[in-house]
Coordinates of C-alpha atoms in Angstrom, one line a residue:
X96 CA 0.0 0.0 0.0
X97 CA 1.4 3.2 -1.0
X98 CA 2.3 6.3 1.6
X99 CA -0.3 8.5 0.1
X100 CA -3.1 5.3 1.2
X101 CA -1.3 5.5 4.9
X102 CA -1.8 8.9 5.4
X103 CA -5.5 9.1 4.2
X104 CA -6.2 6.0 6.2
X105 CA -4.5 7.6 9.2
X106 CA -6.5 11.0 8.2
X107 CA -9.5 9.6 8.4
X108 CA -9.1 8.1 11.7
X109 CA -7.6 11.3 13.2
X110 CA -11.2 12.8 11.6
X111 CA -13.1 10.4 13.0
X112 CA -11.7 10.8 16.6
X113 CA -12.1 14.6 16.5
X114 CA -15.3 14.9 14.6
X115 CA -17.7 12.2 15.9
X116 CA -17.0 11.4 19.0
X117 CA -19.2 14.5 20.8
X118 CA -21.9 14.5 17.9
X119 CA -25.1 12.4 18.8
X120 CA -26.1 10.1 16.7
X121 CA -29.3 11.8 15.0
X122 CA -27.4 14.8 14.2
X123 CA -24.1 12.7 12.7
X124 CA -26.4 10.2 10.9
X125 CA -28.6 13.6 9.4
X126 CA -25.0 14.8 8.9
X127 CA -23.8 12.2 7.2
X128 CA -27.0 12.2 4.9
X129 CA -26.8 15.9 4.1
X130 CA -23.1 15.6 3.0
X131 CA -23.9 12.9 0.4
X132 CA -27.1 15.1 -0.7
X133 CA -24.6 18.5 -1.1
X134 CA -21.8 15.8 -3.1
X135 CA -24.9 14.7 -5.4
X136 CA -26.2 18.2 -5.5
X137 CA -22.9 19.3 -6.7
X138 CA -22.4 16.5 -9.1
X139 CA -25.8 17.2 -10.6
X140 CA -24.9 21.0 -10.4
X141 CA -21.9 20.5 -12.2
X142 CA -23.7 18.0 -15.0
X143 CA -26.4 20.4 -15.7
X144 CA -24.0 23.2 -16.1
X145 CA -22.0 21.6 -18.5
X146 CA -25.3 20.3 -20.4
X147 CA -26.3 23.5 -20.4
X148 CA -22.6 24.7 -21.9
X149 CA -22.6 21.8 -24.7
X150 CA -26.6 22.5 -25.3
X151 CA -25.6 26.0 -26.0
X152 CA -23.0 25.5 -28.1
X153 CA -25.2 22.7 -29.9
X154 CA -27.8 25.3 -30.4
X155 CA -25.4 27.7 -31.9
X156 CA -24.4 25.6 -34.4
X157 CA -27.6 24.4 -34.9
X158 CA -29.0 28.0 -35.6
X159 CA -25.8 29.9 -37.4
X160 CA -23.5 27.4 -39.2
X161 CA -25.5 24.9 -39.8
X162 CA -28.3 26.5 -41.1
X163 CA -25.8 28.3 -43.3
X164 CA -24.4 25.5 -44.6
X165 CA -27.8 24.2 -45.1
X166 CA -28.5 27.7 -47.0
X167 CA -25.7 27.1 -48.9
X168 CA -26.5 24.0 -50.2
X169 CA -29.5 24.6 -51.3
X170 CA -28.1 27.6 -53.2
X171 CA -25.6 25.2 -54.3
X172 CA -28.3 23.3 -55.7
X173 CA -30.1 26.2 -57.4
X174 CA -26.6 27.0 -59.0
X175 CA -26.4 23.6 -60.2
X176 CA -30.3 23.3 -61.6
X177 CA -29.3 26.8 -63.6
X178 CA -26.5 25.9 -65.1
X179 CA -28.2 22.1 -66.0
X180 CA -31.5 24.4 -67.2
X181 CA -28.9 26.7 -69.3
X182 CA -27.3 24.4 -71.0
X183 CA -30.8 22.7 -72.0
X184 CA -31.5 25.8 -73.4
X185 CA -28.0 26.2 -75.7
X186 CA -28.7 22.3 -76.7
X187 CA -32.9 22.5 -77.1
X188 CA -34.2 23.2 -80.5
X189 CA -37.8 23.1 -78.8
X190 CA -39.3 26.9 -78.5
X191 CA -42.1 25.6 -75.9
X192 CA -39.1 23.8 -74.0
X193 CA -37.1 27.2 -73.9
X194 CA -39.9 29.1 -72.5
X195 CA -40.6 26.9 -69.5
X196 CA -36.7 26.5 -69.2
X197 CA -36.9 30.4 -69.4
X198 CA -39.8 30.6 -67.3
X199 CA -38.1 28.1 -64.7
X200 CA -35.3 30.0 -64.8
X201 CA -36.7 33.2 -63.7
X202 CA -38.5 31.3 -60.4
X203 CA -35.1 29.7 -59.5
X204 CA -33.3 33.2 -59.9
X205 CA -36.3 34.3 -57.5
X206 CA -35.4 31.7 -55.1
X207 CA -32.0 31.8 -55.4
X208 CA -32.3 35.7 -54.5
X209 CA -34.0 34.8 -51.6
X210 CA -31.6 32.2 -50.4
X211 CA -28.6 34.5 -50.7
X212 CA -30.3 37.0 -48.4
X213 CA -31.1 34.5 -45.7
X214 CA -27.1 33.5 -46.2
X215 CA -26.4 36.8 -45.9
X216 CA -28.4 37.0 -42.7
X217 CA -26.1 34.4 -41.1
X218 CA -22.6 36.0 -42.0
X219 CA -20.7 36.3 -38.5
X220 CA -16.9 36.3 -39.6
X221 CA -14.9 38.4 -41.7
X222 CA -14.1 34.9 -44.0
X223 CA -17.7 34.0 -44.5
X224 CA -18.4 38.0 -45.8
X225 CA -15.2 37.6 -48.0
X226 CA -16.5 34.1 -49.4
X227 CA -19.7 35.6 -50.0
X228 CA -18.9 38.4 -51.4
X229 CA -17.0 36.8 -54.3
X230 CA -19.6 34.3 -54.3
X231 CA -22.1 37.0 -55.3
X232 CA -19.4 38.8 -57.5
X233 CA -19.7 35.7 -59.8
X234 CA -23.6 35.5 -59.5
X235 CA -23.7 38.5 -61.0
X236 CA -21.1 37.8 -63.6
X237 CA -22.8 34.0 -63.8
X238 CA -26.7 35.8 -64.2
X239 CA -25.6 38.6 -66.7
X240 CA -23.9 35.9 -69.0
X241 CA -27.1 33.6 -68.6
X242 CA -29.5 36.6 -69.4
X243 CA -27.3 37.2 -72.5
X244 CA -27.7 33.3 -73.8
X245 CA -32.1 33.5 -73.0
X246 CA -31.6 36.9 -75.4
X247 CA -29.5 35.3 -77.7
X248 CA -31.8 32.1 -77.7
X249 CA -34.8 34.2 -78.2
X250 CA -33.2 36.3 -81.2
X251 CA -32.3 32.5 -82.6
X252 CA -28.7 33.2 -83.0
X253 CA -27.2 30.4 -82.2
X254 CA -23.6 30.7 -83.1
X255 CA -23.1 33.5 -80.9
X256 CA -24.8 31.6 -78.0
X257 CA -22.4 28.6 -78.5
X258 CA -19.5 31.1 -78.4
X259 CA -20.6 32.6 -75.2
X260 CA -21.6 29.5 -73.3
X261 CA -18.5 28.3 -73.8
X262 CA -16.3 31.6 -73.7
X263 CA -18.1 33.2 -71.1
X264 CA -21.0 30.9 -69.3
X265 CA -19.3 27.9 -68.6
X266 CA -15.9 29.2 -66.8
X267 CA -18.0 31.9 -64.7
X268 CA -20.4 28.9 -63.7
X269 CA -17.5 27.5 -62.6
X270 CA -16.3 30.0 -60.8
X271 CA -19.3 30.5 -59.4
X272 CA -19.3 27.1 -58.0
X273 CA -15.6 27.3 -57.3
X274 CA -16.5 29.9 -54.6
X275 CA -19.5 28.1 -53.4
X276 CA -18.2 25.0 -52.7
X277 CA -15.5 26.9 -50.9
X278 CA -18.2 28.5 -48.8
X279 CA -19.6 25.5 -48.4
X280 CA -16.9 23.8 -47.1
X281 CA -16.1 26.5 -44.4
X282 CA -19.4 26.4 -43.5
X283 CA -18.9 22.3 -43.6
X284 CA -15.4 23.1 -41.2
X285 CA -16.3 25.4 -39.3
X286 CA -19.4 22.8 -38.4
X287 CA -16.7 20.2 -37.5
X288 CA -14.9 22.3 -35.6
X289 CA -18.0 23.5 -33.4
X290 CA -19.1 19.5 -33.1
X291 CA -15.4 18.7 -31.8
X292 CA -15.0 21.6 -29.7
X293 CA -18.8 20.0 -28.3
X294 CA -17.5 16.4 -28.1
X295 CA -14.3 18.1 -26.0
X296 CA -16.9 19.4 -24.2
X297 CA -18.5 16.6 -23.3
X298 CA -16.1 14.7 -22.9
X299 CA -14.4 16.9 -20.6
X300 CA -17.5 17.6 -18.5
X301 CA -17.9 13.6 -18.6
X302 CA -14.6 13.4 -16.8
X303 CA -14.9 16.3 -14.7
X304 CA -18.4 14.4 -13.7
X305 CA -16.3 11.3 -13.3
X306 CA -13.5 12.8 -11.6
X307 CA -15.6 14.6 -8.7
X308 CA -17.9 11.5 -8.7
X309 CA -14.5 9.9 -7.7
X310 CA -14.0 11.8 -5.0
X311 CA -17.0 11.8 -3.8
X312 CA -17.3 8.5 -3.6
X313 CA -14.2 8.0 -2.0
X314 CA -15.4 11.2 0.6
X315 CA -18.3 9.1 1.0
X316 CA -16.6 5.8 1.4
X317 CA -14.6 7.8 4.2
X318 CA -17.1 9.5 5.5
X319 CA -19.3 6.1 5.8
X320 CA -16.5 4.4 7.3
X321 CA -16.2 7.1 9.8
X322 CA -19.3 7.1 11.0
X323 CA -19.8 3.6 11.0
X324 CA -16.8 3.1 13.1
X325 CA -17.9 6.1 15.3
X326 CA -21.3 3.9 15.8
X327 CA -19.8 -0.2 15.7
X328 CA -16.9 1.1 18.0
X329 CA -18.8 1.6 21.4
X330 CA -21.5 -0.2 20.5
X331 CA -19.1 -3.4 20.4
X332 CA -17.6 -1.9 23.6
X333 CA -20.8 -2.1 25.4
X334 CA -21.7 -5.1 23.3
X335 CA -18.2 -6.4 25.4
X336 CA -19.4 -5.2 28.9
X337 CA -22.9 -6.4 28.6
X338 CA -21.3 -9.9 28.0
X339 CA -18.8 -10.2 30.5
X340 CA -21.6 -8.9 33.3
X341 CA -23.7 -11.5 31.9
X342 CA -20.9 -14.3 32.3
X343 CA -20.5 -12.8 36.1
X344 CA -17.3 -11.0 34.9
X345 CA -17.4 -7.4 37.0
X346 CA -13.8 -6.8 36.2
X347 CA -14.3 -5.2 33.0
X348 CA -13.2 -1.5 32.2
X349 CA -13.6 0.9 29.6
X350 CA -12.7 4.4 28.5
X351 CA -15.7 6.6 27.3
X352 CA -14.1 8.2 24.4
X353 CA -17.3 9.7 23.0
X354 CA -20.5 11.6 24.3
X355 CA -22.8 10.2 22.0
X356 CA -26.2 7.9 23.1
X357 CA -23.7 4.6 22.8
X358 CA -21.3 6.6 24.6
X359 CA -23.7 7.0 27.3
X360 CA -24.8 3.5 27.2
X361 CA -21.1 2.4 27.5
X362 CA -21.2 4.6 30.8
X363 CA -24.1 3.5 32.0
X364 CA -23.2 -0.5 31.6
X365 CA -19.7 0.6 33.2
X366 CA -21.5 2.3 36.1
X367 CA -24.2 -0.9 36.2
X368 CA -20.5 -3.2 36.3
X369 CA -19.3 -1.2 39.4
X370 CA -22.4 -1.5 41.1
X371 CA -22.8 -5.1 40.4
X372 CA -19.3 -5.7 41.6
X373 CA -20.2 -3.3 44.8
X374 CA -23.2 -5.3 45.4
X375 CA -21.8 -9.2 44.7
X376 CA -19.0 -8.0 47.0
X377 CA -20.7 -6.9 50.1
X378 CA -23.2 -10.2 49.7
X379 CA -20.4 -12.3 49.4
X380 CA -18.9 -10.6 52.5
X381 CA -22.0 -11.1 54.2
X382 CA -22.5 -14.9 53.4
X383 CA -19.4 -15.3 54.7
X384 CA -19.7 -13.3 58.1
X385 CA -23.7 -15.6 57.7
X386 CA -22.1 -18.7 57.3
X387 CA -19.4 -18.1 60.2
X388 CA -22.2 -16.6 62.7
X389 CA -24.3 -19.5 61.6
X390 CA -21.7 -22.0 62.5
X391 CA -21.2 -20.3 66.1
X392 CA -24.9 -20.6 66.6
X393 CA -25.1 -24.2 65.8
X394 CA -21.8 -24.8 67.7
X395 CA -23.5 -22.5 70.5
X396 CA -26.9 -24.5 70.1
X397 CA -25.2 -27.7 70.6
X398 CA -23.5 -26.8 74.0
X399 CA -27.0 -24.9 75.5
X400 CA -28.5 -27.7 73.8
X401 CA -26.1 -30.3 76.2
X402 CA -26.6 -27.7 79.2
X403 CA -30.9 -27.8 78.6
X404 CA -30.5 -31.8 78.9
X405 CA -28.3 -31.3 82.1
X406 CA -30.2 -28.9 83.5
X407 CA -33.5 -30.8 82.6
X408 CA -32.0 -34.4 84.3
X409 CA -30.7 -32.1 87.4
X410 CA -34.4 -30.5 87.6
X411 CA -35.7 -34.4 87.3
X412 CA -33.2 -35.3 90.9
X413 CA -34.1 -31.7 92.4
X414 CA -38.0 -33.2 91.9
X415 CA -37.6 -36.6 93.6
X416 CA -35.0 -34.8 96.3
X417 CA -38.5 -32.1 97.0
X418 CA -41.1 -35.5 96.6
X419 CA -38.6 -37.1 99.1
X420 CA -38.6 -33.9 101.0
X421 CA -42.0 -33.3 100.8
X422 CA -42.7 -37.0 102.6
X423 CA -40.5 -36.4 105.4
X424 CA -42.0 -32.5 106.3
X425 CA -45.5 -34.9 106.3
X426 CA -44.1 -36.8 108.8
X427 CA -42.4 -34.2 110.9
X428 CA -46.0 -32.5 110.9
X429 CA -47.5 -35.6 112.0
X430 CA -44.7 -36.2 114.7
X431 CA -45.2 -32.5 115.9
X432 CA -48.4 -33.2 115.9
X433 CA -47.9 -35.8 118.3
X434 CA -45.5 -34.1 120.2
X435 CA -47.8 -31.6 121.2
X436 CA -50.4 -33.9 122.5
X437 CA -48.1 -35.5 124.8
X438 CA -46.9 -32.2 125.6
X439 CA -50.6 -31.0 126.6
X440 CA -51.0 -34.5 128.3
X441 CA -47.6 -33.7 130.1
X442 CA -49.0 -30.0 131.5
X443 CA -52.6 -31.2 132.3
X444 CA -50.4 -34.2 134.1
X445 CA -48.5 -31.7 136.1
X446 CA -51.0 -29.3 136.6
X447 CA -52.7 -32.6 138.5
X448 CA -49.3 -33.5 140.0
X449 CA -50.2 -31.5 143.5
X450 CA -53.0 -34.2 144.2
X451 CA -51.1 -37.3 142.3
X452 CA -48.3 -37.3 144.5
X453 CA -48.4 -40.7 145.0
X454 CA -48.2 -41.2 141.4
X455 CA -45.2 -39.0 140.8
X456 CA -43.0 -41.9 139.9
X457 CA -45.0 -43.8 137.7
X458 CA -45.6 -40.0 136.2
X459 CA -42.2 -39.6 136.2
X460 CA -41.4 -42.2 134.6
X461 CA -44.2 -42.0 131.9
X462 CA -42.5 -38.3 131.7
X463 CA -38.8 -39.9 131.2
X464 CA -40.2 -42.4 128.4
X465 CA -42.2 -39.3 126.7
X466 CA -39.2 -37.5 127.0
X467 CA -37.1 -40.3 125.4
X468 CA -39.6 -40.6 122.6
X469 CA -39.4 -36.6 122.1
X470 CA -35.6 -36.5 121.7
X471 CA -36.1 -39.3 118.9
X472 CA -38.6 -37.1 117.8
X473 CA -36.6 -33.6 118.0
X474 CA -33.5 -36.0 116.7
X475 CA -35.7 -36.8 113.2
X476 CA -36.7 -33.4 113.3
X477 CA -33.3 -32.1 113.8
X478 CA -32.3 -34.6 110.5
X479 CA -35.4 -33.3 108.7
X480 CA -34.1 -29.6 109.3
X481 CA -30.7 -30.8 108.2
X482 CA -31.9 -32.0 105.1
X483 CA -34.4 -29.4 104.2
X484 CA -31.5 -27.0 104.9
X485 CA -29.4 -29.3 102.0
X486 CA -32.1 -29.6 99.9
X487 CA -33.1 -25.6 99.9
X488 CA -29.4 -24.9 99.2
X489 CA -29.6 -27.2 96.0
X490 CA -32.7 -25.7 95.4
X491 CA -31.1 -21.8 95.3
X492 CA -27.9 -23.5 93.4
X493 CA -30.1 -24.7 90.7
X494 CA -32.5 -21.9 90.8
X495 CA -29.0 -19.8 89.9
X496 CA -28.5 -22.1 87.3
X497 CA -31.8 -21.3 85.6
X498 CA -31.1 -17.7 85.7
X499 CA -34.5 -15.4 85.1
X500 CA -36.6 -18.2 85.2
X501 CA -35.6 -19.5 88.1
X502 CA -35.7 -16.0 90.7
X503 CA -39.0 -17.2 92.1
X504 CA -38.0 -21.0 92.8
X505 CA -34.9 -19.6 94.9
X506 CA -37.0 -17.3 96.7
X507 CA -39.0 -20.1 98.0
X508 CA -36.0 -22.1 98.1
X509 CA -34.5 -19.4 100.6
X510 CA -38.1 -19.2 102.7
X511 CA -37.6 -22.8 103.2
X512 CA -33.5 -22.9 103.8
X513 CA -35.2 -20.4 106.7
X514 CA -37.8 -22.2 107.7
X515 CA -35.5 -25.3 108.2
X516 CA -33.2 -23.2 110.1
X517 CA -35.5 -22.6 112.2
X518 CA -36.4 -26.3 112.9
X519 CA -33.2 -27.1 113.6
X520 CA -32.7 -24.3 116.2
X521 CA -36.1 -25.0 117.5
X522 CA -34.9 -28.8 117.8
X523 CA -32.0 -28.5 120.0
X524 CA -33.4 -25.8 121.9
X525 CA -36.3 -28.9 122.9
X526 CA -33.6 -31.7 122.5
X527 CA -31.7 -29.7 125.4
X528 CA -34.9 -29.0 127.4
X529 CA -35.5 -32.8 126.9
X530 CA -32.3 -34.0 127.9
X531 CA -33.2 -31.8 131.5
X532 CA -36.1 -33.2 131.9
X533 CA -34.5 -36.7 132.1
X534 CA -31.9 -36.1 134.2
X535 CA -34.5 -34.3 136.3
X536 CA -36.8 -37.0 135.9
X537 CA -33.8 -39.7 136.3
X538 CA -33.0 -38.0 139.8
X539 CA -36.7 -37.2 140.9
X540 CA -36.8 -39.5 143.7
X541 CA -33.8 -38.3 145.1
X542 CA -35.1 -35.2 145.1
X543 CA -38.6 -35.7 146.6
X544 CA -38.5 -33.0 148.8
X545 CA -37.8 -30.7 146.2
X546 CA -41.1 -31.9 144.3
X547 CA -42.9 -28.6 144.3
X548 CA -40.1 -26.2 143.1
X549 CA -39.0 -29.1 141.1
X550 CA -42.7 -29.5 139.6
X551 CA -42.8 -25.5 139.6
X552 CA -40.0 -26.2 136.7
X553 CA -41.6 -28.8 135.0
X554 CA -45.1 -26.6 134.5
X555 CA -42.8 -24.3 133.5
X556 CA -40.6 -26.2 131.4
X557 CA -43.7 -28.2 130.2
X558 CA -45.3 -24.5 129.2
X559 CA -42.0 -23.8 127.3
X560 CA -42.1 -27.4 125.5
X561 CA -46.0 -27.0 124.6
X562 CA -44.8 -23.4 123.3
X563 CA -42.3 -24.7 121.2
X564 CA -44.0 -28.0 119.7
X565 CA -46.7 -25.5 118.8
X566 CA -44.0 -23.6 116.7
X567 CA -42.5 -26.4 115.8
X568 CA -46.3 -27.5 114.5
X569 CA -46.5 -24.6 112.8
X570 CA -43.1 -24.4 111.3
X571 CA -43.7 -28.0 110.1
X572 CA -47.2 -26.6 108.1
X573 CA -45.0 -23.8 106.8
X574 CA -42.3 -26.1 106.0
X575 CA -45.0 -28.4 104.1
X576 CA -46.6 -25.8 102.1
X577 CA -43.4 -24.5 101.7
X578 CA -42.1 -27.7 99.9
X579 CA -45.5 -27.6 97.8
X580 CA -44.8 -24.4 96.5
X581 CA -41.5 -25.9 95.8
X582 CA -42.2 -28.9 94.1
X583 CA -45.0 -26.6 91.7
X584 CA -42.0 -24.5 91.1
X585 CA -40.3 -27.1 90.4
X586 CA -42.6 -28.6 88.1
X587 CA -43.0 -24.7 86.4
X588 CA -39.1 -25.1 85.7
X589 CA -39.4 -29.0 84.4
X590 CA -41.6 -27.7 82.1
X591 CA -39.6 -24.7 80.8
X592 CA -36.7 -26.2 80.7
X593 CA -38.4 -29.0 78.3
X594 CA -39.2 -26.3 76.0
X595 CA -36.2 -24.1 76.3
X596 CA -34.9 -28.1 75.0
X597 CA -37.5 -27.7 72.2
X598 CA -36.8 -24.6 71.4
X599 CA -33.0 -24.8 71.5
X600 CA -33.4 -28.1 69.0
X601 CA -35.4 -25.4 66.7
X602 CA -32.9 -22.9 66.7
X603 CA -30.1 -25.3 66.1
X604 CA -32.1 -26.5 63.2
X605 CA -32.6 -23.5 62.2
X606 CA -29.2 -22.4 62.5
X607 CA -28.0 -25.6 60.2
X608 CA -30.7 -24.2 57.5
X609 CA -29.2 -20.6 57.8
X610 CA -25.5 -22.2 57.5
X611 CA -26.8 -24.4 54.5
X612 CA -28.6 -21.4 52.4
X613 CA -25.4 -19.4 53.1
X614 CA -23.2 -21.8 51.6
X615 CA -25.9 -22.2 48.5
X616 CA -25.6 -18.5 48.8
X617 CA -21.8 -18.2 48.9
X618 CA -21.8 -20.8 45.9
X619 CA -24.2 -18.7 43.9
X620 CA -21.8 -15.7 44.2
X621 CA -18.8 -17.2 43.3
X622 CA -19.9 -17.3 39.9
X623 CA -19.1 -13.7 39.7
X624 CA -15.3 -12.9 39.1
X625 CA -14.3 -9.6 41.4
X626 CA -11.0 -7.9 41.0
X627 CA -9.0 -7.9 44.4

């Protein structure tokens, strides 16, 4: 390819990059459209002008020298009808023949008159009035020598009329014709040379018309080109982006060159990329932080889910300890119970003492038994104390355990830890009162003589004892609906617990769904291909 082709190639991109890229489409396409219409225009404009120039120069031939060499041909052929009707007339013996001949010859003279003024008409150059004039020198001559013969014919002499015909009317006929034909033939050149100068006429305005219908084709081969490219260009840009978004590539750039509609497409689809890659990035962020949390919740349900079953079985133990519990309180009530019937049978005995004298040992012995029954009783009641005491501190350990839901159960837990407290105190307060009694009772018949003080002590210390099984009484009712409230509590937290299991099972199913849909949901982003 030759260096002019390089540079026009390189021209035309160099035009292209400065001229299309900030023209909108409508207006480049309506552009590109007028600029062929003006390049026809002209090309029409520059065919009709030079039709115009070869019609004129047609019609001035046709109206000057051809219609003088048409003039002159006919004159020609008058010329040549004379001289034919002359020389009848020298050769005709006929008298009729020479007066139509003569006759004939007057019309023709007539029209031959006529012709040379229309000829005349026509003249333009200095040559045609020089050719003429010596043309109608010779007519002249030729018509005075041909009116001489008709005389001579009509006067019947013919020996003069052979002389002159061929003295006289044969070389000015010639002559004549001489200068005809040579105005004839300039007419006949000069008609040549105005058909040639319109054949270079034509032909030059056919390769004008070819030469700027060359370069207007190859302006509108550029200019189609041009803007083409200006059009295909971005449009296979975005074309480009549109597919590697659609294959999940967001890594694509481009470089809006132009400010056209497919530039702003190209910018749009670039800002639609980053968003995209914005977007994919912060979901696949988040499935990830969703998949790890999801993981430490199922990890985490698993452990609460152990603790739940822990805490449920320890609840289960804490329920048959408070059943357990619950039977023992029954029986320290019913002991109490009994303990404060032989404590009212002990007063009313030593109320009676001052007129049973006599039966102060059996008494006191019934006492010392009673009293040896009450120290096994105030012993169980001392163990039943202990063991409440155990069981409400297991009670408030586990109610700690259970957290929120457990505050009320250690309340109670702590009114019963009280309450057994209490017991116990109450207990070895009677267990020591009891273990008086007997030695008291033990020594009582030494100490015979000391029966009324002594018996002043035991209504007293009998008073005290009735005082204190009646607490003791009530504690142990306290104590039982104590435990009641306890084992309801209890059975409140079994019950909760059970469904904090259920619910803890949910959540860790749940959790394994959430871990599962975010590793569908991590897979799904991975199709898309992020730069770092």
């Amino acid at each position: 390819m030759s260096c002019f082709s390089w540079r026009y190639i390189k021209l035309v991109l160099i035009t292209e990059h400065f001229m299309f890229r900030n023209i909108k489409i409508g207006p480049r396409l309506g552009g590109g459209f007028s600029v062929v219409l003006v390049f026809s225009m002209l090309v029409a404009g520059i065919g009709i002008l030079r039709l115009k120039t070869v019609t004129e120069e047609t019609r001035s031939m046709m109206d000057q020298p051809l219609r003088s060499e048409r003039l002159v041909s006919e004159w020609n052929t008058l010329l040549l009808n004379a001289i034919q009707r002359t020389t009848s007339v020298v050769k005709s013996k006929d008298p009729e023949l020479d007066a139509f001949l003569s006759k004939e010859a007057a019309q023709s003279s007539k029209a031959s008159a006529d012709t040379l003024a229309q000829v005349e008409k026509l003249l333009s150059t200095d040559d045609e009035r020089r050719l003429f004039k010596d043309i109608n020198d010779y007519r002249k001559k030729f018509l005075t020598v041909r009116d001489s013969i008709y005389k001579l014919k009509k006067d019947g002499n013919a020996d003069e009329i052979a002389r002159i015909f061929d003295a006289e009317y044969l070389p000015v006929a010639k002559a004549t014709q001489d200068a005809m034909r040579k105005l004839l033939d300039f007419e006949r050149d000069r008609i040549d040379s105005i058909a040639q100068h319109v054949e270079n006429t034509a032909e030059n305005s056919r390769q004008l018309i070819l030469v700027f219908e060359a370069v207007i084709l190859l302006a509108g081969i550029s200019f189609s080109i041009m803007l083409t490219r200006s059009i295909t260009r971005p449009i296979d840009l975005a074309l480009k982006i549109s597919k590697q978004v659609s294959s999940g590539d967001l890594t694509s750039t481009a470089t809006i060159v132009s400010k056209d509609e497919v530039g702003e497409l190209v910018m749009s689809l670039q800002k639609m990329s980053e968003q995209l890659h914005v977007i994919v990035s912060n979901v696949r962020n988040g499935a990830d932080s969703i998949a790890i949390a999801s993981g430490e919740i199922a990890s985490g349900n698993l452990d609460l889910s152990s603790r739940t079953e822990e805490q449920a079985g320890a609840l289960e133990e804490t329920a048959a300890s408070v059943e357990q519990l619950t039977s023992s309180v029954g029986k320290n009530a019913e002991n109490s119970g009994k303990a404060h019937q032989l404590v009212t049978s002990a007063a009313e005995v030593v109320g009676e003492g001052g007129d049973v004298m006599s039966q102060l040992i059996q008494t006191m012995n019934t006492i010392n038994e009673s009293s040896r029954k009450i120290v096994d009783i105030i012993s169980v009641i001392d163990g039943i104390a202990f063991q409440t005491n155990i069981l409400a501190l297991n009670a408030a350990v586990e109610a700690a355990r259970a957290g929120e839901q457990g505050r009320g159960f250690a309340v109670v837990a702590s009114e019963v830890r009280g309450l057994a407290q209490r017991s116990a105190t109450a207990a070895k307060e009677i267990k020591i009162l009891i273990n008086e009694s007997v030695e008291k009772v033990a020594s009582g018949s030494k100490l015979v003589e000391q029966a009324g003080a002594t018996m002043d002590k035991v209504v007293g210390s009998v008073q005290s004892a009735n005082t204190l099984v009646r607490e003791i009484n009530s504690a142990s009712q306290e104590q039982a609906d104590g435990i009641k409230q306890v084992n309801q509590a209890i059975s409140q937290m079994d019950g909760v617990t059970q469904q904090n299991a259920a619910l803890v099972e949910e959540a860790a199913a749940a959790a394994h769904s959430l871990e599962d849909q975010a590793k569908k949901l991590k897979q799904l982003v991975s199709v898309f291909k992020l730069t770092s």
